[in-house]
């Protein structure tokens, strides 16, 4: 990254206009605490994928079509005991899905599901075979690009993390960011892949401080730390997503362990942003999770009472905050917003007052669309 870095702090709140939020529960979703429907990714057609956590604590992947109908699926070899099963995290525009499943001995394996329903299981070379080990395409809506290339990380037998790229032909390349630690739960965690094959994510060093990285399509890795990031354990710079022009989205955790959103463009210019009502205490603040092809960002923020709320930020910096009907208002309740479609529709899940999990989709905000049209987007 260039040595000169521009810092911009921008958080403009615009009034919340008419919006349509639909909540849903997938078949088989449990009704106990932390059980239910985890919606995690929305593609351009409005199809939503994620997983359900049943009353028996087993996970199953789901696809929710635009008409509201569901398809439930399990990867071959998925375990059927509590804590095991299939998780779906990311889908590309063609409807190909990736995620991982845990087997009967609690080892993780990656999979890719075609839009025809054919599931292929894969393991990164070097992945461990014990409990908590294995291959993890995990926790990002940008794990698979339009060409079908997949990124993620694997955990070896010493519980160290390493990045991987599985190309559209199924060939897997593993890699480590320079400076990655070699202790338990240290190392490299890939989080997103661009349409061109660049990968971003973060790594934990030998002191458990966190640093961002960018791996270009030739395999060259550049590490980066943004101003304001803390240097203690689990503090620092978390790379998390891409726009088509190469801008990186992520989370910056400062020395007080407060979360802030950031955008890092390909020229090294940095924008730090916070939702207007984000809290400023420990583990509070702003957590962007996805960015669409138009540069609009979504995620959630944690307020001063430790309650979650959703937000959408347009590419000009205007932020709309929102809540989901039925969401709880106690600590650690409320919406977790994971994915944004090109038209601005977002999806995620929320915890209700009893900590049961439900999916939701928020249609594109008409006021924001009108504002974008006025600005010539």
Coordinates of C-alpha atoms in Angstrom, one line a residue, residues 57-289:
X57 CA -28.8 -28.2 17.8
X58 CA -28.0 -29.8 14.3
X59 CA -27.5 -27.4 11.4
X60 CA -29.0 -27.6 7.9
X61 CA -28.4 -25.4 4.9
X62 CA -31.3 -23.5 3.4
X63 CA -32.2 -21.6 0.2
X64 CA -35.1 -19.1 0.3
X65 CA -36.3 -18.2 -3.1
X66 CA -37.7 -14.8 -3.9
X67 CA -41.3 -16.2 -3.6
X68 CA -40.6 -17.2 0.0
X69 CA -40.3 -20.9 -0.6
X70 CA -37.5 -22.9 1.0
X71 CA -35.1 -25.7 0.0
X72 CA -33.4 -27.5 2.9
X73 CA -30.1 -29.4 2.2
X74 CA -27.3 -31.3 3.9
X75 CA -23.9 -32.0 2.6
X76 CA -23.0 -35.7 2.3
X77 CA -21.1 -36.8 5.4
X78 CA -22.5 -34.1 7.6
X79 CA -22.9 -35.1 11.2
X80 CA -26.3 -35.5 12.9
X81 CA -25.4 -34.8 16.6
X82 CA -25.7 -31.5 18.4
X83 CA -23.3 -28.9 17.1
X84 CA -22.8 -30.7 13.8
X85 CA -24.3 -30.4 10.4
X86 CA -24.3 -28.1 7.3
X87 CA -23.7 -24.3 7.2
X88 CA -24.2 -22.2 4.1
X89 CA -22.5 -18.8 4.0
X90 CA -22.1 -17.5 0.5
X91 CA -23.8 -17.7 -2.9
X92 CA -22.7 -16.1 -6.2
X93 CA -25.0 -14.6 -8.9
X94 CA -25.5 -18.0 -10.6
X95 CA -26.8 -19.6 -7.4
X96 CA -23.7 -21.7 -6.5
X97 CA -23.3 -21.9 -2.8
X98 CA -20.4 -22.6 -0.5
X99 CA -19.9 -23.2 3.2
X100 CA -18.8 -26.0 5.4
X101 CA -20.1 -28.9 7.4
X102 CA -18.9 -30.7 10.5
X103 CA -18.8 -34.4 10.5
X104 CA -19.5 -37.0 13.2
X105 CA -16.1 -36.3 14.8
X106 CA -16.5 -32.5 14.6
X107 CA -14.0 -32.0 11.8
X108 CA -14.9 -29.3 9.3
X109 CA -15.0 -29.8 5.5
X110 CA -15.7 -27.3 2.7
X111 CA -18.4 -27.9 0.1
X112 CA -19.7 -26.3 -3.0
X113 CA -23.3 -26.8 -4.1
X114 CA -24.2 -26.1 -7.8
X115 CA -27.4 -24.4 -8.8
X116 CA -28.6 -27.8 -9.8
X117 CA -28.2 -29.1 -6.3
X118 CA -25.0 -31.2 -6.8
X119 CA -22.7 -31.0 -3.8
X120 CA -19.0 -31.4 -4.0
X121 CA -17.0 -31.8 -0.8
X122 CA -13.4 -30.6 -0.5
X123 CA -10.6 -30.3 2.0
X124 CA -7.6 -28.0 1.8
X125 CA -4.2 -29.8 1.7
X126 CA -2.8 -29.8 5.3
X127 CA -6.1 -29.4 7.0
X128 CA -6.3 -31.3 10.3
X129 CA -8.7 -34.1 10.9
X130 CA -9.5 -33.7 14.6
X131 CA -12.3 -31.8 16.4
X132 CA -12.2 -28.1 15.6
X133 CA -9.8 -28.7 12.7
X134 CA -10.5 -28.9 8.9
X135 CA -11.6 -26.6 6.1
X136 CA -13.7 -23.5 6.7
X137 CA -15.3 -21.3 4.0
X138 CA -16.7 -19.2 6.9
X139 CA -18.8 -16.2 7.9
X140 CA -18.6 -14.0 4.8
X141 CA -21.0 -13.3 2.0
X142 CA -18.1 -12.9 -0.4
X143 CA -16.4 -16.3 -0.1
X144 CA -17.3 -17.3 -3.7
X145 CA -16.9 -15.1 -6.8
X146 CA -18.9 -15.1 -10.1
X147 CA -16.5 -17.6 -11.6
X148 CA -16.9 -20.0 -8.8
X149 CA -13.5 -19.5 -7.1
X150 CA -13.8 -20.0 -3.3
X151 CA -11.6 -18.7 -0.5
X152 CA -11.5 -19.4 3.3
X153 CA -9.1 -20.9 5.8
X154 CA -8.1 -24.2 7.2
X155 CA -7.0 -25.3 10.6
X156 CA -4.1 -27.7 10.8
X157 CA -3.4 -30.4 13.4
X158 CA -1.6 -27.8 15.6
X159 CA -4.7 -25.5 15.4
X160 CA -3.0 -22.9 13.3
X161 CA -4.9 -21.1 10.6
X162 CA -3.9 -20.9 6.9
X163 CA -5.6 -19.3 3.9
X164 CA -6.7 -21.2 0.8
X165 CA -8.0 -20.5 -2.7
X166 CA -10.0 -23.1 -4.5
X167 CA -10.2 -22.1 -8.2
X168 CA -13.1 -22.7 -10.5
X169 CA -11.6 -26.0 -11.6
X170 CA -11.3 -27.3 -8.1
X171 CA -7.5 -26.8 -7.7
X172 CA -6.6 -25.7 -4.2
X173 CA -3.7 -23.3 -3.3
X174 CA -2.8 -22.7 0.3
X175 CA -1.0 -19.6 1.6
X176 CA 0.1 -17.7 4.7
X177 CA 0.3 -13.9 5.2
X178 CA 3.8 -12.7 6.1
X179 CA 3.9 -12.2 9.9
X180 CA 1.2 -14.7 10.7
X181 CA 1.6 -16.3 14.1
X182 CA 2.2 -20.1 14.5
X183 CA 0.5 -20.6 17.8
X184 CA -3.0 -22.0 18.5
X185 CA -5.7 -19.9 16.8
X186 CA -3.1 -17.7 15.1
X187 CA -2.3 -17.4 11.4
X188 CA -4.2 -16.4 8.3
X189 CA -7.9 -16.1 7.8
X190 CA -9.2 -15.3 4.3
X191 CA -12.5 -13.6 4.2
X192 CA -13.5 -12.4 0.7
X193 CA -12.6 -12.9 -2.9
X194 CA -13.1 -10.4 -5.7
X195 CA -14.5 -11.1 -9.2
X196 CA -10.9 -10.9 -10.5
X197 CA -9.5 -13.3 -7.9
X198 CA -8.0 -11.0 -5.3
X199 CA -8.4 -12.1 -1.7
X200 CA -8.6 -10.1 1.4
X201 CA -8.8 -11.1 5.1
X202 CA -6.6 -10.8 8.2
X203 CA -4.1 -12.6 10.2
X204 CA -3.3 -13.0 13.9
X205 CA 0.4 -12.4 14.7
X206 CA 2.4 -14.1 17.5
X207 CA 0.9 -11.7 20.1
X208 CA -2.7 -12.2 18.7
X209 CA -2.8 -8.6 17.3
X210 CA -4.7 -8.5 14.0
X211 CA -3.5 -7.1 10.6
X212 CA -5.2 -6.9 7.2
X213 CA -3.8 -8.4 4.0
X214 CA -4.5 -8.3 0.3
X215 CA -3.4 -11.2 -2.0
X216 CA -3.5 -10.3 -5.6
X217 CA -4.4 -12.7 -8.4
X218 CA -0.7 -13.5 -9.0
X219 CA -0.4 -14.6 -5.4
X220 CA 1.6 -11.6 -4.1
X221 CA 0.5 -10.7 -0.5
X222 CA 0.6 -7.2 0.9
X223 CA -0.2 -6.6 4.5
X224 CA -1.6 -3.4 5.9
X225 CA -2.4 -1.7 9.2
X226 CA -4.7 1.3 9.4
X227 CA -4.2 4.3 11.6
X228 CA -6.1 4.1 14.8
X229 CA -6.0 0.4 15.1
X230 CA -5.1 -1.1 18.4
X231 CA -2.1 -3.3 18.9
X232 CA -3.3 -5.6 21.7
X233 CA -4.7 -9.1 21.4
X234 CA -7.6 -9.2 18.8
X235 CA -7.2 -5.5 18.1
X236 CA -6.2 -4.0 14.8
X237 CA -7.3 -4.3 11.1
X238 CA -9.7 -6.9 9.8
X239 CA -10.0 -7.0 6.0
X240 CA -13.5 -8.1 5.0
X241 CA -14.8 -7.5 1.5
X242 CA -14.4 -6.0 -2.0
X243 CA -16.0 -3.7 -4.6
X244 CA -15.3 -4.5 -8.2
X245 CA -12.8 -1.5 -8.4
X246 CA -10.7 -3.0 -5.7
X247 CA -11.8 -1.1 -2.6
X248 CA -11.5 -3.2 0.5
X249 CA -14.2 -3.1 3.3
X250 CA -13.3 -4.0 6.9
X251 CA -13.5 -3.4 10.6
X252 CA -10.9 -1.5 12.6
X253 CA -10.8 -2.3 16.4
X254 CA -9.0 0.4 18.3
X255 CA -7.0 0.3 21.6
X256 CA -10.3 0.7 23.6
X257 CA -11.7 -2.3 21.7
X258 CA -14.3 -0.2 19.9
X259 CA -15.3 -1.2 16.4
X260 CA -15.2 1.1 13.4
X261 CA -15.9 0.6 9.7
X262 CA -13.3 1.3 7.1
X263 CA -12.9 1.5 3.3
X264 CA -9.4 1.2 1.8
X265 CA -9.2 2.1 -1.9
X266 CA -6.6 0.8 -4.3
X267 CA -4.7 4.0 -4.1
X268 CA -4.3 3.7 -0.3
X269 CA -7.0 6.3 0.7
X270 CA -8.8 5.3 3.8
X271 CA -12.3 6.2 5.0
X272 CA -13.2 5.5 8.6
X273 CA -16.9 5.6 9.4
X274 CA -19.3 5.0 12.3
X275 CA -23.0 4.7 12.5
X276 CA -24.3 7.9 14.2
X277 CA -25.8 6.0 17.2
X278 CA -23.0 3.5 17.6
X279 CA -21.7 2.9 21.1
X280 CA -18.2 3.9 22.2
X281 CA -17.6 1.3 24.9
X282 CA -15.8 -2.0 24.9
X283 CA -16.9 -4.2 22.0
X284 CA -19.4 -1.7 20.9
X285 CA -19.4 0.4 17.7
X286 CA -19.8 -0.3 14.0
X287 CA -19.5 -3.6 12.2
X288 CA -19.8 -3.5 8.4
X289 CA -20.1 -6.9 6.9

